[in-house]
Short mmCIF file of C-alpha atoms and ligand atoms in Angstrom, two decimals:
data_model
loop_
_atom_site.label_atom_id
_atom_site.label_comp_id
_atom_site.label_asym_id
_atom_site.label_seq_id
_atom_site.Cartn_x
_atom_site.Cartn_y
_atom_site.Cartn_z
CA MET D 1 0.63 0.20 0.32
CA ALA D 2 1.13 3.43 -0.86
CA ALA D 3 0.87 5.53 1.71
CA THR D 4 0.76 9.19 0.78
CA LYS D 5 2.65 11.55 3.32
CA GLY D 6 0.15 13.34 6.09
CA ASN D 7 -2.56 12.64 4.55
CA ILE D 8 -3.92 9.34 5.02
CA GLU D 9 -7.08 9.64 5.39
CA PRO D 10 -9.04 9.59 2.35
CA LYS D 11 -11.50 12.11 0.76
CA LYS D 12 -14.85 12.38 1.27
CA LYS D 13 -17.09 12.68 -1.94
CA THR D 14 -19.13 15.10 -1.13
CA PRO D 15 -22.23 16.16 -3.49
CA ALA D 16 -22.60 19.40 -5.12
CA ALA D 17 -24.92 20.89 -3.40
CA LYS D 18 -26.67 21.69 -6.66
CA ASP D 19 -27.78 18.08 -6.93
CA GLU D 20 -29.04 16.39 -3.70
CA ILE D 21 -32.42 15.23 -4.34
CA VAL D 22 -34.54 16.90 -1.44
CA ILE D 23 -38.02 15.10 -3.10
CA HIS D 24 -38.58 13.09 -4.93
CA ALA D 25 -41.63 11.52 -6.88
CA LYS D 26 -41.84 8.55 -9.24
CA GLY D 27 -45.53 8.10 -10.56
CA LEU D 28 -47.58 8.55 -7.56
CA LYS D 29 -51.24 7.88 -8.26
CA LYS D 30 -54.43 9.06 -6.20
CA SER D 31 -57.90 8.03 -6.76
CA PHE D 32 -60.96 9.10 -4.54
CA GLY D 33 -63.87 6.66 -5.56
CA ASP D 34 -63.62 6.52 -9.33
CA LYS D 35 -61.74 9.16 -9.76
CA GLU D 36 -58.43 9.07 -10.82
CA VAL D 37 -56.95 12.28 -9.46
CA LEU D 38 -52.93 10.93 -9.66
CA LYS D 39 -52.65 9.14 -12.48
CA ASN D 40 -48.67 9.21 -13.39
CA ILE D 41 -46.83 12.27 -10.96
CA THR D 42 -42.63 11.97 -11.67
CA PHE D 43 -40.70 14.74 -10.52
CA ASP D 44 -37.33 15.69 -7.82
CA LEU D 45 -37.20 18.31 -5.89
CA LYS D 46 -33.56 19.71 -6.08
CA ARG D 47 -32.30 21.72 -2.48
CA GLY D 48 -32.52 25.29 -3.08
CA GLU D 49 -34.34 24.85 -6.19
CA ASN D 50 -38.04 26.55 -7.17
CA MET D 51 -40.19 24.14 -8.64
CA VAL D 52 -43.23 25.73 -9.60
CA VAL D 53 -46.44 23.75 -10.65
CA LEU D 54 -48.54 25.44 -13.16
CA GLY D 55 -52.08 23.60 -14.14
CA LYS D 56 -55.77 24.80 -14.15
CA SER D 57 -57.81 24.32 -10.98
CA GLY D 58 -58.64 20.57 -10.60
CA GLN D 59 -55.63 18.76 -12.05
CA GLY D 60 -54.10 17.59 -8.43
CA LYS D 61 -51.94 20.13 -7.18
CA SER D 62 -53.42 20.05 -4.02
CA VAL D 63 -53.30 16.43 -3.36
CA THR D 64 -49.51 16.72 -5.03
CA ILE D 65 -48.57 18.75 -2.40
CA GLN D 66 -50.83 16.99 0.78
CA CYS D 67 -49.22 14.19 -0.05
CA VAL D 68 -45.56 15.15 0.04
CA VAL D 69 -46.45 16.13 3.98
CA GLY D 70 -48.10 12.69 4.16
CA MET D 71 -51.91 14.60 4.36
CA LEU D 72 -53.05 12.38 2.44
CA LYS D 73 -51.51 9.15 1.28
CA PRO D 74 -50.61 7.40 -2.57
CA ASP D 75 -52.22 4.49 -4.08
CA GLY D 76 -48.60 3.47 -5.82
CA GLY D 77 -45.37 4.60 -6.51
CA ASP D 78 -42.92 5.66 -4.08
CA LEU D 79 -42.20 9.59 -3.08
CA GLU D 80 -39.14 9.97 -0.23
CA VAL D 81 -38.80 13.03 1.54
CA PHE D 82 -34.58 13.52 2.19
CA GLY D 83 -34.22 10.44 1.26
CA GLU D 84 -37.30 8.26 3.76
CA GLY D 85 -40.71 7.17 1.99
CA VAL D 86 -42.97 9.26 3.54
CA THR D 87 -45.48 6.55 3.35
CA GLN D 88 -43.95 4.28 5.68
CA MET D 89 -43.22 7.11 8.23
CA SER D 90 -45.10 7.18 11.93
CA ASP D 91 -47.17 9.58 13.10
CA GLU D 92 -44.05 10.41 14.81
CA GLU D 93 -42.30 10.72 12.29
CA LEU D 94 -44.03 12.66 10.05
CA LYS D 95 -44.88 15.35 13.15
CA GLN D 96 -40.87 15.09 11.80
CA LEU D 97 -40.74 15.75 8.14
CA ARG D 98 -43.53 18.57 8.51
CA ILE D 99 -41.16 20.54 11.05
CA LYS D 100 -38.33 20.53 8.03
CA ILE D 101 -41.43 21.12 5.51
CA GLY D 102 -42.76 24.79 5.49
CA PHE D 103 -46.37 24.13 4.27
CA LEU D 104 -48.48 28.30 2.81
CA PHE D 105 -51.67 27.16 2.38
CA GLN D 106 -54.68 28.24 -0.30
CA SER D 107 -55.79 30.50 2.29
CA GLY D 108 -53.16 30.98 4.45
CA ALA D 109 -55.43 31.61 7.52
CA LEU D 110 -53.66 33.50 10.41
CA TYR D 111 -54.86 33.80 13.99
CA ASP D 112 -56.98 36.60 13.84
CA SER D 113 -57.35 36.88 17.49
CA MET D 114 -53.81 37.53 17.86
CA THR D 115 -51.40 40.51 16.61
CA VAL D 116 -48.32 40.21 14.01
CA ARG D 117 -46.46 39.40 17.08
CA GLU D 118 -48.10 36.55 17.89
CA ASN D 119 -49.56 34.88 15.71
CA LEU D 120 -45.38 34.66 14.16
CA GLU D 121 -44.70 33.48 18.53
CA PHE D 122 -46.95 31.08 17.39
CA PRO D 123 -44.50 28.32 15.98
CA LEU D 124 -41.58 29.48 17.73
CA THR D 125 -44.22 28.35 21.67
CA ARG D 126 -46.04 25.35 20.04
CA VAL D 127 -44.35 23.60 17.05
CA LEU D 128 -39.49 24.35 18.00
CA LYS D 129 -40.51 24.93 22.23
CA LEU D 130 -38.51 27.50 22.74
CA LYS D 131 -38.52 29.45 25.89
CA ASP D 132 -36.42 32.31 26.33
CA GLN D 133 -38.33 35.78 25.27
CA ALA D 134 -35.55 37.48 24.30
CA GLU D 135 -34.21 34.52 20.88
CA ILE D 136 -38.14 34.25 20.06
CA ASP D 137 -38.91 38.05 20.03
CA LYS D 138 -35.22 39.02 17.71
CA LYS D 139 -37.02 35.72 15.80
CA VAL D 140 -39.93 37.50 15.05
CA GLU D 141 -38.48 41.15 14.71
CA GLU D 142 -35.79 39.53 11.81
CA VAL D 143 -38.17 37.11 10.30
CA LEU D 144 -40.81 40.61 9.72
CA ASP D 145 -38.15 42.60 8.45
CA ASN D 146 -37.31 40.20 6.34
CA VAL D 147 -40.86 39.95 4.40
CA GLY D 148 -41.11 43.98 4.62
CA LEU D 149 -43.87 44.40 7.66
CA LEU D 150 -41.20 45.51 11.08
CA ASP D 151 -43.70 48.05 11.00
CA ALA D 152 -46.77 45.77 11.86
CA ILE D 153 -46.12 43.89 14.90
CA ASP D 154 -48.65 44.71 16.44
CA LYS D 155 -51.95 45.30 14.79
CA MET D 156 -53.80 43.06 13.73
CA PRO D 157 -54.91 40.71 11.44
CA SER D 158 -58.15 42.95 10.10
CA ASP D 159 -56.18 45.79 10.71
CA LEU D 160 -54.36 44.60 7.27
CA SER D 161 -54.20 44.40 2.95
CA GLY D 162 -54.94 40.54 1.72
CA GLY D 163 -51.51 41.24 0.64
CA MET D 164 -50.29 41.88 4.23
CA ARG D 165 -52.22 38.73 5.53
CA LYS D 166 -49.68 36.67 2.68
CA ARG D 167 -46.85 38.52 4.01
CA VAL D 168 -47.79 37.12 7.75
CA GLY D 169 -48.90 34.18 6.39
CA LEU D 170 -45.33 33.69 5.19
CA ALA D 171 -43.70 35.45 8.23
CA ARG D 172 -44.88 32.43 10.04
CA THR D 173 -44.47 30.00 7.61
CA LEU D 174 -40.59 30.71 7.40
CA ILE D 175 -39.65 31.68 10.67
CA VAL D 176 -38.99 27.69 11.84
CA ASN D 177 -36.17 27.75 9.09
CA PRO D 178 -37.77 24.98 6.66
CA GLU D 179 -36.24 23.05 4.49
CA ILE D 180 -39.20 22.53 2.01
CA MET D 181 -41.37 25.47 1.16
CA LEU D 182 -44.37 24.67 -0.08
CA TYR D 183 -46.54 26.82 -1.51
CA ASP D 184 -50.44 26.24 -2.61
CA GLU D 185 -50.99 28.71 -5.18
CA PRO D 186 -49.47 32.05 -3.23
CA THR D 187 -51.22 34.97 -5.42
CA THR D 188 -54.67 33.98 -5.42
CA GLY D 189 -56.92 37.13 -4.57
CA LEU D 190 -54.65 38.75 -4.63
CA ASP D 191 -54.72 42.15 -7.83
CA PRO D 192 -52.14 42.05 -10.08
CA ILE D 193 -49.68 44.15 -8.49
CA THR D 194 -49.49 42.99 -5.29
CA SER D 195 -49.41 39.30 -6.56
CA ARG D 196 -46.65 40.37 -8.46
CA GLU D 197 -45.09 41.96 -4.92
CA ILE D 198 -45.62 38.40 -3.53
CA SER D 199 -43.58 36.17 -6.09
CA GLU D 200 -40.80 38.42 -6.19
CA LEU D 201 -40.89 37.70 -1.66
CA ILE D 202 -40.61 34.20 -2.52
CA LEU D 203 -38.19 34.57 -5.01
CA HIS D 204 -36.37 36.56 -2.46
CA MET D 205 -37.74 34.64 0.50
CA GLN D 206 -36.42 31.26 -1.73
CA GLN D 207 -32.57 33.50 -1.31
CA LYS D 208 -32.01 34.18 1.83
CA TYR D 209 -33.60 31.40 3.26
CA LYS D 210 -31.43 29.15 1.07
CA THR D 211 -34.96 27.09 1.13
CA SER D 212 -36.23 23.80 -1.95
CA SER D 213 -40.05 25.50 -3.39
CA ILE D 214 -42.57 23.22 -4.66
CA ILE D 215 -44.94 26.88 -5.54
CA ILE D 216 -47.95 25.72 -6.92
CA THR D 217 -49.72 28.40 -9.34
CA HIS D 218 -51.89 28.43 -11.61
CA ASP D 219 -50.92 32.04 -12.15
CA LEU D 220 -48.55 32.71 -15.25
CA GLU D 221 -47.09 35.85 -14.20
CA CYS D 222 -46.03 34.52 -10.50
CA ALA D 223 -44.60 31.56 -12.35
CA ARG D 224 -41.76 33.64 -13.99
CA ILE D 225 -41.04 35.07 -11.17
CA THR D 226 -40.11 32.09 -8.80
CA ALA D 227 -39.18 29.52 -11.04
CA ASP D 228 -35.73 28.08 -11.80
CA ARG D 229 -38.19 25.12 -13.27
CA ILE D 230 -41.81 25.18 -14.53
CA VAL D 231 -43.87 21.76 -14.94
CA VAL D 232 -47.06 22.06 -16.11
CA MET D 233 -50.22 19.72 -14.81
CA ASN D 234 -53.19 18.62 -16.39
CA ASP D 235 -55.42 15.95 -15.22
CA GLY D 236 -52.87 14.28 -13.23
CA GLU D 237 -49.68 13.78 -14.69
CA TYR D 238 -46.84 16.10 -15.98
CA ILE D 239 -46.87 16.94 -19.37
CA ALA D 240 -44.22 20.14 -19.57
CA GLU D 241 -41.11 21.01 -18.44
CA GLY D 242 -38.77 23.50 -18.87
CA SER D 243 -37.22 27.15 -18.08
CA TRP D 244 -40.22 29.64 -18.81
CA LYS D 245 -38.66 30.30 -21.99
CA GLU D 246 -38.51 26.61 -23.33
CA LEU D 247 -42.75 26.32 -22.85
CA GLN D 248 -42.89 29.84 -24.23
CA LYS D 249 -41.56 27.66 -27.11
CA SER D 250 -44.08 24.93 -27.16
CA ASP D 251 -45.13 22.69 -29.84
CA ASN D 252 -48.61 21.57 -26.68
CA GLU D 253 -51.74 22.71 -27.00
CA LEU D 254 -52.09 22.86 -23.40
CA VAL D 255 -49.01 24.69 -22.71
CA LYS D 256 -49.81 27.47 -25.43
CA SER D 257 -53.30 28.46 -24.44
CA PHE D 258 -51.25 29.24 -21.08
CA PHE D 259 -48.57 31.59 -22.67
CA ILE D 260 -52.00 32.87 -25.16
CA GLU D 261 -54.24 33.45 -21.94
CA THR D 262 -52.43 35.69 -20.61
CA THR D 263 -50.50 37.53 -22.89
N1 LIG T 1 -60.33 15.15 0.14
C1 LIG T 1 -60.00 14.30 -0.20
N2 LIG T 1 -60.94 13.82 -1.47
C2 LIG T 1 -61.52 13.87 -1.92
N3 LIG T 1 -61.65 14.12 -3.88
C3 LIG T 1 -61.05 15.14 -3.22
C4 LIG T 1 -60.06 15.12 -2.35
N4 LIG T 1 -59.52 16.59 -2.39
C5 LIG T 1 -59.62 17.16 -3.81
N5 LIG T 1 -59.73 15.67 -4.36
C6 LIG T 1 -60.08 16.32 -5.84
O1 LIG T 1 -59.48 16.19 -6.66
C7 LIG T 1 -59.26 16.50 -7.85
C8 LIG T 1 -57.85 17.19 -8.01
O2 LIG T 1 -57.78 18.18 -6.88
P1 LIG T 1 -56.99 19.50 -6.44
O3 LIG T 1 -55.34 18.55 -6.26
O4 LIG T 1 -57.39 20.27 -5.24
O5 LIG T 1 -57.14 20.55 -7.09
P2 LIG T 1 -55.61 21.41 -7.90
O6 LIG T 1 -55.20 21.10 -9.18
O7 LIG T 1 -57.22 22.57 -8.27
O8 LIG T 1 -54.79 22.05 -6.91
C9 LIG T 1 -60.40 17.18 -7.41
O9 LIG T 1 -61.86 17.54 -8.19
C10 LIG T 1 -61.51 17.82 -6.21
O10 LIG T 1 -62.61 17.26 -5.93
MG1 LIG T 2 -55.11 23.41 -5.19
#
């Protein structure tokens, strides 16, 4: 054996972080009664990537991400998050997994009887079980500052506009530092200017918090702003994939219809 002076340890091969897969889905199927909602969903989400799932309503987009967090169980296919099979997880394992996954629901509901500060303290005390008030205050202020809403810290949700509520919802999800973010229609119900601001904020937060995200939307502008990669979903399957520019040139009629409707 040839001894190498001063360098006995073999070099560990560390995969390039950007190629690491955080969610792996292969051939996912899900039916409700005789309605086949997911027919064959296959995708990989890489670390640090923003993947947009673009599709009209009722195509199974929300069902897909509910499977990812174990709220729904697929009938078939493989689903791994951080290399672990989600469908085989115990309730306790699912609980641990969900701490690492931020889920911004379509409604993005805040607790109406709590101030913005209290809404943000909630996940810190309930999920992370933090007790040190100075640490809690620091985290709340930091995340609010990041979403541009430090001024609103003592306001009630009812005093805020729709866009501001979305920002607080986003802050509440990000405050526990999730590794994966799942956004379900983040711009629905907002006017075009506010939609754009929220989309830009999602992009900014990806860079700031280094999250890997799935962004579900039927808003083409949101897809354009946030996506590293777009998959187009129709009738329980992914029918196209590419960057904004690639999809814009697609020959697929359904993909084309998205671009025609909104531009
Ligand atoms: N928990 C459920 N029980 C029964 N049907 C459901 C359930 N969740 C979703 N569906 C049905 O699955 C289809 C796809 O829903 P969804 O994933 O919410 O669509 P979208 O692409 O708009 O997010 C719809 O027809 C919906 O009614
Ligand atoms: Mg939906």
